[in-house]
Every structure is written in C-alpha cells, then in structure tokens.
mmCIF file of C-alpha atoms and ligand atoms in Angstrom:
data_model
loop_
_atom_site.group_PDB
_atom_site.id
_atom_site.type_symbol
_atom_site.label_atom_id
_atom_site.label_comp_id
_atom_site.label_asym_id
_atom_site.label_seq_id
_atom_site.Cartn_x
_atom_site.Cartn_y
_atom_site.Cartn_z
ATOM 1 C CA MET A 857 64.892 137.001 146.183
ATOM 2 C CA PHE A 858 67.737 137.211 148.595
ATOM 3 C CA LYS A 859 69.512 134.135 147.266
ATOM 4 C CA ILE A 860 69.314 135.297 143.660
ATOM 5 C CA LEU A 861 70.417 138.828 144.547
ATOM 6 C CA LEU A 862 73.293 137.528 146.630
ATOM 7 C CA ASN A 863 74.447 135.229 143.830
ATOM 8 C CA SER A 864 74.306 137.966 141.223
ATOM 9 C CA CYS A 865 76.111 140.499 143.471
ATOM 10 C CA LEU A 866 78.870 138.010 144.222
ATOM 11 C CA ALA A 867 79.124 137.037 140.575
ATOM 12 C CA ALA A 868 79.259 140.693 139.497
ATOM 13 C CA ALA A 869 82.095 141.245 141.976
ATOM 14 C CA GLY A 870 83.897 138.242 140.531
ATOM 15 C CA ILE A 871 83.768 136.556 143.926
ATOM 16 C CA LEU A 872 81.478 133.695 143.001
ATOM 17 C CA SER A 873 81.300 132.024 139.658
ATOM 18 C CA LEU A 874 81.448 128.476 140.965
ATOM 19 C CA SER A 875 79.683 126.684 143.764
ATOM 20 C CA LEU A 876 80.641 123.260 144.979
ATOM 21 C CA SER A 877 78.478 120.164 144.670
ATOM 22 C CA SER A 878 79.311 116.962 146.514
ATOM 23 C CA SER A 879 81.428 115.495 143.726
ATOM 24 C CA ALA A 880 82.671 118.284 141.510
ATOM 25 C CA ALA A 881 82.559 122.015 140.995
ATOM 26 C CA THR A 882 79.218 122.940 139.381
ATOM 27 C CA GLU A 883 78.833 126.247 137.590
ATOM 28 C CA SER A 884 76.295 128.524 139.184
ATOM 29 C CA VAL A 885 73.508 129.600 136.838
ATOM 30 C CA GLN A 886 73.592 133.318 135.999
ATOM 31 C CA LEU A 887 70.029 134.370 135.262
ATOM 32 C CA SER A 888 69.035 136.082 132.024
ATOM 33 C CA ASP A 889 68.238 139.784 132.441
ATOM 34 C CA ARG A 890 64.553 139.224 131.749
ATOM 35 C CA LEU A 891 64.210 136.408 134.291
ATOM 36 C CA GLN A 892 66.156 138.391 136.888
ATOM 37 C CA LYS A 893 63.762 141.331 136.365
ATOM 38 C CA LEU A 894 60.740 139.085 136.580
ATOM 39 C CA VAL A 895 61.702 137.431 139.854
ATOM 40 C CA GLU A 896 62.454 140.834 141.357
ATOM 41 C CA ALA A 897 59.341 142.539 139.931
ATOM 42 C CA ASP A 898 57.451 144.737 142.363
ATOM 43 C CA ARG A 899 54.107 143.858 140.762
ATOM 44 C CA PRO A 900 52.272 140.520 140.760
ATOM 45 C CA LEU A 901 53.004 138.180 137.873
ATOM 46 C CA VAL A 902 50.433 136.903 135.385
ATOM 47 C CA ILE A 903 50.945 133.185 134.846
ATOM 48 C CA ALA A 904 49.057 131.237 132.174
ATOM 49 C CA HIS A 905 48.173 127.785 133.501
ATOM 50 C CA ARG A 906 48.853 124.997 130.956
ATOM 51 C CA GLY A 907 48.942 127.837 128.410
ATOM 52 C CA TYR A 908 45.786 129.927 127.919
ATOM 53 C CA SER A 909 43.854 126.793 128.787
ATOM 54 C CA MET A 910 40.483 128.497 129.045
ATOM 55 C CA ALA A 911 40.698 129.343 125.338
ATOM 56 C CA ALA A 912 42.566 126.375 123.825
ATOM 57 C CA PRO A 913 43.340 122.755 124.775
ATOM 58 C CA GLU A 914 45.744 122.674 127.715
ATOM 59 C CA ASN A 915 49.451 121.974 127.180
ATOM 60 C CA THR A 916 49.249 122.380 123.390
ATOM 61 C CA ILE A 917 51.021 124.807 121.068
ATOM 62 C CA PRO A 918 47.778 126.771 120.410
ATOM 63 C CA ALA A 919 47.335 127.260 124.175
ATOM 64 C CA PHE A 920 50.935 128.429 124.511
ATOM 65 C CA GLU A 921 50.601 130.814 121.545
ATOM 66 C CA LEU A 922 47.427 132.358 122.964
ATOM 67 C CA ALA A 923 49.192 132.850 126.316
ATOM 68 C CA LEU A 924 51.883 134.839 124.504
ATOM 69 C CA LEU A 925 49.200 136.952 122.821
ATOM 70 C CA ALA A 926 47.746 137.615 126.293
ATOM 71 C CA ASN A 927 51.170 138.881 127.420
ATOM 72 C CA ALA A 928 51.514 136.330 130.205
ATOM 73 C CA ASP A 929 54.691 136.884 132.235
ATOM 74 C CA LEU A 930 55.088 133.128 132.534
ATOM 75 C CA VAL A 931 53.533 130.208 130.681
ATOM 76 C CA GLU A 932 53.109 127.109 132.811
ATOM 77 C CA LEU A 933 53.188 123.578 131.396
ATOM 78 C CA ASP A 934 53.343 120.033 132.765
ATOM 79 C CA TYR A 935 55.522 117.262 131.420
ATOM 80 C CA TYR A 936 56.105 113.488 131.572
ATOM 81 C CA HIS A 937 58.537 111.106 129.883
ATOM 82 C CA SER A 938 57.304 108.625 127.281
ATOM 83 C CA SER A 939 58.168 104.986 127.972
ATOM 84 C CA ASP A 940 61.201 105.443 125.680
ATOM 85 C CA GLY A 941 62.345 108.617 127.401
ATOM 86 C CA VAL A 942 61.003 111.559 125.369
ATOM 87 C CA PRO A 943 59.792 114.435 127.622
ATOM 88 C CA PHE A 944 56.416 115.746 126.423
ATOM 89 C CA SER A 945 53.810 118.243 127.609
ATOM 90 C CA PHE A 946 50.734 116.733 129.260
ATOM 91 C CA HIS A 947 48.929 117.121 132.567
ATOM 92 C CA ASP A 948 46.998 114.067 133.722
ATOM 93 C CA GLY A 949 48.456 110.782 134.924
ATOM 94 C CA THR A 950 46.216 109.042 132.393
ATOM 95 C CA LEU A 951 45.733 109.841 128.715
ATOM 96 C CA ASN A 952 41.966 109.552 128.571
ATOM 97 C CA ARG A 953 40.514 112.963 129.524
ATOM 98 C CA THR A 954 42.440 115.143 127.072
ATOM 99 C CA SER A 955 43.109 112.852 124.115
ATOM 100 C CA ASN A 956 41.455 110.262 121.875
ATOM 101 C CA ALA A 957 43.618 107.472 123.404
ATOM 102 C CA GLU A 958 40.638 105.544 124.740
ATOM 103 C CA SER A 959 38.883 105.275 121.360
ATOM 104 C CA LEU A 960 42.149 104.731 119.475
ATOM 105 C CA TRP A 961 43.357 101.874 121.654
ATOM 106 C CA ASN A 962 40.090 100.769 123.233
ATOM 107 C CA GLU A 963 41.584 100.959 126.719
ATOM 108 C CA SER A 964 40.468 102.991 129.726
ATOM 109 C CA ARG A 965 42.738 104.753 132.235
ATOM 110 C CA ILE A 966 45.910 104.437 130.149
ATOM 111 C CA PRO A 967 48.902 105.656 132.195
ATOM 112 C CA THR A 968 50.437 108.699 130.482
ATOM 113 C CA ALA A 969 54.008 107.453 130.817
ATOM 114 C CA SER A 970 53.210 103.952 129.500
ATOM 115 C CA LYS A 971 53.331 104.656 125.747
ATOM 116 C CA THR A 972 56.284 105.211 123.431
ATOM 117 C CA TRP A 973 56.740 108.572 121.732
ATOM 118 C CA ALA A 974 55.810 107.001 118.381
ATOM 119 C CA GLU A 975 52.471 105.975 119.936
ATOM 120 C CA LEU A 976 51.875 109.312 121.660
ATOM 121 C CA GLU A 977 52.511 111.185 118.404
ATOM 122 C CA LYS A 978 49.385 109.556 116.944
ATOM 123 C CA LEU A 979 47.054 111.120 119.504
ATOM 124 C CA ASP A 980 44.648 113.985 118.889
ATOM 125 C CA VAL A 981 44.733 116.276 121.936
ATOM 126 C CA GLY A 982 42.520 119.008 120.482
ATOM 127 C CA SER A 983 39.124 117.496 119.603
ATOM 128 C CA TRP A 984 38.030 116.960 123.219
ATOM 129 C CA PHE A 985 38.210 120.756 123.695
ATOM 130 C CA GLY A 986 36.602 121.879 120.438
ATOM 131 C CA SER A 987 36.366 120.839 116.804
ATOM 132 C CA GLN A 988 38.438 123.867 115.731
ATOM 133 C CA PHE A 989 41.394 122.250 117.512
ATOM 134 C CA SER A 990 40.866 118.834 115.998
ATOM 135 C CA GLY A 991 44.144 117.146 115.060
ATOM 136 C CA ALA A 992 46.305 119.080 117.573
ATOM 137 C CA LYS A 993 49.291 116.935 118.532
ATOM 138 C CA ILE A 994 51.062 116.475 121.856
ATOM 139 C CA PRO A 995 54.126 118.738 121.793
ATOM 140 C CA THR A 996 57.441 117.462 123.068
ATOM 141 C CA LEU A 997 58.831 119.500 125.933
ATOM 142 C CA ALA A 998 61.491 120.801 123.522
ATOM 143 C CA GLU A 999 58.830 121.948 121.006
ATOM 144 C CA SER A 1000 56.863 123.593 123.820
ATOM 145 C CA LEU A 1001 59.934 125.525 124.960
ATOM 146 C CA ASP A 1002 60.612 126.604 121.364
ATOM 147 C CA ALA A 1003 57.054 127.955 121.135
ATOM 148 C CA ILE A 1004 57.038 129.776 124.474
ATOM 149 C CA GLN A 1005 60.539 131.137 125.056
ATOM 150 C CA PRO A 1006 60.669 133.698 122.210
ATOM 151 C CA GLY A 1007 57.690 135.561 123.719
ATOM 152 C CA SER A 1008 57.605 134.638 127.403
ATOM 153 C CA ILE A 1009 59.261 132.490 130.055
ATOM 154 C CA THR A 1010 58.293 128.886 130.705
ATOM 155 C CA LEU A 1011 57.249 127.684 134.138
ATOM 156 C CA ILE A 1012 58.055 123.995 133.728
ATOM 157 C CA GLU A 1013 56.165 121.674 136.062
ATOM 158 C CA ARG A 1014 57.692 118.238 136.244
ATOM 159 C CA LYS A 1015 55.067 115.558 136.760
ATOM 160 C CA GLN A 1016 57.374 112.642 136.015
ATOM 161 C CA GLY A 1017 60.992 112.296 134.904
ATOM 162 C CA ASP A 1018 64.488 112.529 136.351
ATOM 163 C CA PRO A 1019 66.232 115.836 137.054
ATOM 164 C CA GLU A 1020 69.333 115.021 134.972
ATOM 165 C CA THR A 1021 67.369 114.716 131.710
ATOM 166 C CA LEU A 1022 65.598 118.029 132.301
ATOM 167 C CA ILE A 1023 68.738 119.952 133.253
ATOM 168 C CA HIS A 1024 70.594 118.432 130.280
ATOM 169 C CA LEU A 1025 67.814 119.489 127.860
ATOM 170 C CA LEU A 1026 67.751 123.039 129.250
ATOM 171 C CA LYS A 1027 71.545 123.316 129.080
ATOM 172 C CA GLU A 1028 71.563 122.001 125.517
ATOM 173 C CA LYS A 1029 68.977 124.637 124.538
ATOM 174 C CA GLU A 1030 70.967 127.253 126.515
ATOM 175 C CA ILE A 1031 67.897 128.308 128.505
ATOM 176 C CA LEU A 1032 68.614 126.914 131.969
ATOM 177 C CA ASN A 1033 69.035 130.553 133.083
ATOM 178 C CA ASP A 1034 65.792 131.644 131.410
ATOM 179 C CA VAL A 1035 63.122 129.249 132.728
ATOM 180 C CA ILE A 1036 61.628 128.263 136.080
ATOM 181 C CA ILE A 1037 61.298 124.645 137.224
ATOM 182 C CA GLN A 1038 58.639 123.602 139.711
ATOM 183 C CA ALA A 1039 57.307 120.364 141.204
ATOM 184 C CA PHE A 1040 55.188 118.984 144.028
ATOM 185 C CA ASP A 1041 58.066 116.561 144.624
ATOM 186 C CA TRP A 1042 60.409 118.560 146.870
ATOM 187 C CA LYS A 1043 63.151 115.924 146.582
ATOM 188 C CA PHE A 1044 63.197 116.597 142.816
ATOM 189 C CA ILE A 1045 63.573 120.344 143.496
ATOM 190 C CA THR A 1046 66.431 119.655 145.936
ATOM 191 C CA GLU A 1047 68.133 117.542 143.257
ATOM 192 C CA CYS A 1048 67.665 120.278 140.621
ATOM 193 C CA ASN A 1049 69.217 122.749 143.053
ATOM 194 C CA GLU A 1050 72.236 120.463 143.461
ATOM 195 C CA LEU A 1051 72.601 119.979 139.695
ATOM 196 C CA ALA A 1052 71.944 123.612 138.799
ATOM 197 C CA PRO A 1053 72.611 125.934 141.734
ATOM 198 C CA GLY A 1054 71.281 129.415 141.025
ATOM 199 C CA ALA A 1055 68.463 128.207 138.749
ATOM 200 C CA VAL A 1056 65.018 129.514 139.695
ATOM 201 C CA LEU A 1057 63.010 126.752 141.367
ATOM 202 C CA GLY A 1058 59.488 126.475 142.739
ATOM 203 C CA ALA A 1059 58.180 124.140 145.428
ATOM 204 C CA LEU A 1060 54.505 123.357 144.899
ATOM 205 C CA GLY A 1061 52.150 122.521 147.714
ATOM 206 C CA PRO A 1062 50.323 121.565 149.754
ATOM 207 C CA PRO A 1063 52.357 118.347 149.741
ATOM 208 C CA ARG A 1064 51.227 114.891 150.779
ATOM 209 C CA ARG A 1065 52.302 113.365 154.079
ATOM 210 C CA ALA A 1066 55.318 111.034 154.162
ATOM 211 C CA ASP A 1067 52.974 108.007 153.926
ATOM 212 C CA GLY A 1068 51.430 109.390 150.715
ATOM 213 C CA THR A 1069 48.087 110.374 152.256
ATOM 214 C CA ALA A 1070 46.631 113.864 151.954
ATOM 215 C CA TYR A 1071 46.646 116.250 154.923
ATOM 216 C CA PRO A 1072 43.132 117.118 156.161
ATOM 217 C CA VAL A 1073 41.931 120.350 154.504
ATOM 218 C CA GLU A 1074 42.534 122.489 157.598
ATOM 219 C CA GLU A 1075 46.205 121.393 157.740
ATOM 220 C CA ARG A 1076 46.917 122.310 154.131
ATOM 221 C CA PHE A 1077 47.390 126.029 154.732
ATOM 222 C CA LEU A 1078 50.842 127.437 154.021
ATOM 223 C CA ASN A 1079 52.609 127.704 157.378
ATOM 224 C CA ALA A 1080 56.054 128.048 158.973
ATOM 225 C CA ASP A 1081 56.669 124.278 159.037
ATOM 226 C CA PHE A 1082 56.074 123.960 155.305
ATOM 227 C CA LEU A 1083 58.234 127.047 154.700
ATOM 228 C CA ASP A 1084 61.066 125.530 156.800
ATOM 229 C CA GLN A 1085 61.023 122.453 154.542
ATOM 230 C CA ILE A 1086 60.791 124.525 151.348
ATOM 231 C CA GLU A 1087 63.771 126.669 152.334
ATOM 232 C CA LYS A 1088 65.861 123.491 152.602
ATOM 233 C CA THR A 1089 65.108 122.540 148.983
ATOM 234 C CA GLY A 1090 66.770 125.674 147.623
ATOM 235 C CA ALA A 1091 63.501 126.848 146.032
ATOM 236 C CA ASN A 1092 62.979 130.548 145.383
ATOM 237 C CA VAL A 1093 59.230 130.352 144.864
ATOM 238 C CA VAL A 1094 56.349 128.739 146.742
ATOM 239 C CA GLY A 1095 53.436 127.664 144.525
ATOM 240 C CA TRP A 1096 50.381 127.044 146.696
ATOM 241 C CA ASN A 1097 46.641 126.738 146.285
ATOM 242 C CA ARG A 1098 44.283 129.360 147.713
ATOM 243 C CA GLN A 1099 45.019 128.133 151.256
ATOM 244 C CA VAL A 1100 47.335 131.006 152.094
ATOM 245 C CA THR A 1101 47.126 133.728 154.750
ATOM 246 C CA PRO A 1102 48.634 137.238 154.884
ATOM 247 C CA GLU A 1103 50.813 136.054 157.817
ATOM 248 C CA ALA A 1104 52.213 133.065 155.902
ATOM 249 C CA ILE A 1105 52.854 135.224 152.825
ATOM 250 C CA GLU A 1106 54.721 137.736 155.010
ATOM 251 C CA ASP A 1107 56.715 134.902 156.567
ATOM 252 C CA ALA A 1108 57.639 133.631 153.081
ATOM 253 C CA HIS A 1109 58.713 137.139 152.049
ATOM 254 C CA ARG A 1110 60.912 137.482 155.161
ATOM 255 C CA ARG A 1111 62.658 134.283 154.033
ATOM 256 C CA GLY A 1112 63.206 135.675 150.507
ATOM 257 C CA LEU A 1113 60.541 133.456 148.943
ATOM 258 C CA ARG A 1114 57.905 134.560 146.420
ATOM 259 C CA VAL A 1115 54.365 133.154 146.727
ATOM 260 C CA TRP A 1116 52.325 132.263 143.623
ATOM 261 C CA VAL A 1117 48.832 130.784 143.895
ATOM 262 C CA TYR A 1118 47.003 128.333 141.619
ATOM 263 C CA THR A 1119 44.567 127.804 139.926
ATOM 264 C CA ILE A 1120 42.616 131.032 140.273
ATOM 265 C CA ASN A 1121 39.941 131.667 137.646
ATOM 266 C CA ASP A 1122 37.615 133.918 139.627
ATOM 267 C CA LEU A 1123 38.169 137.685 139.508
ATOM 268 C CA ASP A 1124 37.011 138.431 143.070
ATOM 269 C CA LEU A 1125 39.178 135.659 144.507
ATOM 270 C CA ALA A 1126 42.148 136.891 142.486
ATOM 271 C CA VAL A 1127 41.674 140.417 143.893
ATOM 272 C CA ARG A 1128 41.417 139.060 147.466
ATOM 273 C CA LEU A 1129 44.625 137.054 147.036
ATOM 274 C CA LEU A 1130 46.423 140.063 145.563
ATOM 275 C CA ASP A 1131 45.236 142.095 148.577
ATOM 276 C CA MET A 1132 46.796 139.422 150.816
ATOM 277 C CA GLY A 1133 50.144 140.036 149.133
ATOM 278 C CA VAL A 1134 50.680 137.131 146.716
ATOM 279 C CA ASP A 1135 53.375 137.705 144.088
ATOM 280 C CA GLY A 1136 51.778 135.854 141.190
ATOM 281 C CA ILE A 1137 48.498 134.313 140.069
ATOM 282 C CA ILE A 1138 48.420 131.137 138.024
ATOM 283 C CA SER A 1139 45.219 131.041 135.994
ATOM 284 C CA ASP A 1140 43.594 129.321 133.024
ATOM 285 C CA ASN A 1141 42.592 132.878 132.046
ATOM 286 C CA PRO A 1142 45.591 135.243 132.095
ATOM 287 C CA ALA A 1143 43.441 138.142 130.788
ATOM 288 C CA MET A 1144 41.361 137.875 133.979
ATOM 289 C CA VAL A 1145 44.548 138.212 136.059
ATOM 290 C CA TRP A 1146 45.514 141.412 134.208
ATOM 291 C CA LYS A 1147 42.003 142.690 134.959
ATOM 292 C CA ALA A 1148 42.358 141.787 138.659
ATOM 293 C CA ILE A 1149 45.661 143.681 138.816
ATOM 294 C CA ALA A 1150 44.099 146.691 137.066
ATOM 295 C CA THR A 1151 41.060 146.595 139.372
ATOM 296 C CA ARG A 1152 43.126 147.319 142.506
HETATM 297 O O1 G3P B 2556 51.295 125.644 138.601
HETATM 298 C C1 G3P B 2556 50.703 124.930 139.633
HETATM 299 C C2 G3P B 2556 49.586 124.047 139.205
HETATM 300 O O2 G3P B 2556 49.688 123.778 137.839
HETATM 301 C C3 G3P B 2556 49.606 122.774 139.979
HETATM 302 O O3 G3P B 2556 48.496 121.991 139.786
HETATM 303 O O4 G3P B 2556 47.404 119.987 138.900
HETATM 304 O O5 G3P B 2556 47.311 122.063 137.600
HETATM 305 O O6 G3P B 2556 49.423 120.785 137.755
HETATM 306 P P1 G3P B 2556 48.163 121.158 138.446
HETATM 307 CA CA1 CA B 2557 50.735 122.227 136.492
#
C-alpha cells in the first residue's frame, strides 16, 4: 500500500495534511488505526459477501450481524438510491428475486431504484431465504453501517448513486477513514478519489468494454492493461473474479495494489487462490475462508 504508507509518513512528518483538488484544497483522509493495519496486513483478509449471505438473507442486518460473529475482517454490502434519494442496501438491479415486491405490487422486474423509500420500507426481504427471517426489512445504508462498524469494517459497493452523497454520508458519520468504497464503475472510483484523497478505494473487475458489451471470457483475466487503468483511478485494491494469475497478482503487488477475489465459496478454490498470492477472499461463507487460511 505504497500510496497509503506514503500519505501516512508525510502526514506524520507534518509535511502533508492537505492535497489539492481542481477547485479547492481538500483534506486528505487519515486512516483509522484499524483500517491502516488491515490494508497492510501480511495475511489474507476474510471478507463476508453481502454479509454472511450463506446463512442469512443477503444485505440485511441479520446477515451483517452473523458476519461479525464469524469475525470477518470486512463485511461487504451493495447499495442503491431510492427514487427520492435514500441510499439503501440491496444487490440486484430489480427487486423481485430477494423481496416480496412482485406479489405486493403485482409487477415483474421492478427496477430497484424506481421506488420511494416509503415504498421500499414495506418490503419483506427475509421470507425468500427462510421463514425464520420473515419480515426482515431493507436496511438503509446508514443503518447497515451502524450495524457493521462497531464490530468490523464495511466494504461498501456502490451499485447506483452519486459520489458526493456517499462521501457526505461517510463524513457526517465520521467514518470516511474507516471504510472501503468499491465499484465496477471506475469513473465513480476516480471521482471518490478526487473528493476524498487518501480514502481506501477498490476497483472491481473485469469491467465491460467502452460500448457496454462484455469482454470474451478469455480476455477477462486480470492483466497489465487493466492494472494500468486501475492505477489511474487512485484505487488501492483490485477486486476481481477468479480470473487471476500469479503473474498478474505479482504485477499488482509491484504497483502497490492489493488483490481480492470474489465470490469464492469452494474451499479447494479458495486454497488455490491463496497459493497464487491473493490478499483477500470475498465469500458468502466467511467461516470457509478462515478454514482455507488455516488449511495452508
Ligand atoms: O465484492 C465484489 C462482488 O460483490 C461483486 O459482485 O455482483 O456480488 O456485487 P456482486
Ligand atoms: Ca457486491
């Protein structure tokens, strides 16, 4: 984490407390001790994907609480904005798979960002997973952060929403220095870096081509071209699928980037990826990741 180390050394020496943005001086984020330690850790990180989503409905408070009980280093979530601007935790682009929206409103394929917060609050996001979770509500992003931060660190994946609103919320809660922001949209990460230099950011991939189409499978491996683009965003972390190689991971490390892989639920695959040198495993089953680490 060359960039983070450099920033903290300069800050400690009193040389750098401000960095310049295009319009005005923007304060550089000084990381919390626990986040600093985590991003510098010399062991792989255990990252709970959408909470402990193998044991509880994804992106809900029960899933986040179980991830804390499993001692996850990071708890990942996804968020959107409601049509009236409330950020809330949810994964899919439509409401149907993980809520009762379809039966409640008798509509199929309802876009997640199309409803007001008052409407979204009515949804049950637990019953689809199991009757013991019946009645679970969608948490706002703020409620999710309140549930996760006391026991872990949130890995916030932005699915939809502007960077200003997110940075403002994190500043208001005084946790901008104690969370990680990631997105598949590398322009969003670049904008977060401009608004909050020094914050820990992750660029997710593989990306889509400029025309919006997917790369063929064989071109989706992490490589030097992707890493060149990621470096320009100001990201500190690369979040990739299993299409990584030891060479690409080494290349990322030479550039001061950490490599985390998603979504790995198989023990043998997790062990193989750890053997390749990945720095973190994002899994629906964080206990399995601890086992994979212990196995080696
Ligand atoms: O953390 C990375 C991973 O969550 C990205 O994929 O579709 O599960 O959000 P997705
Ligand atoms: Ca995600």
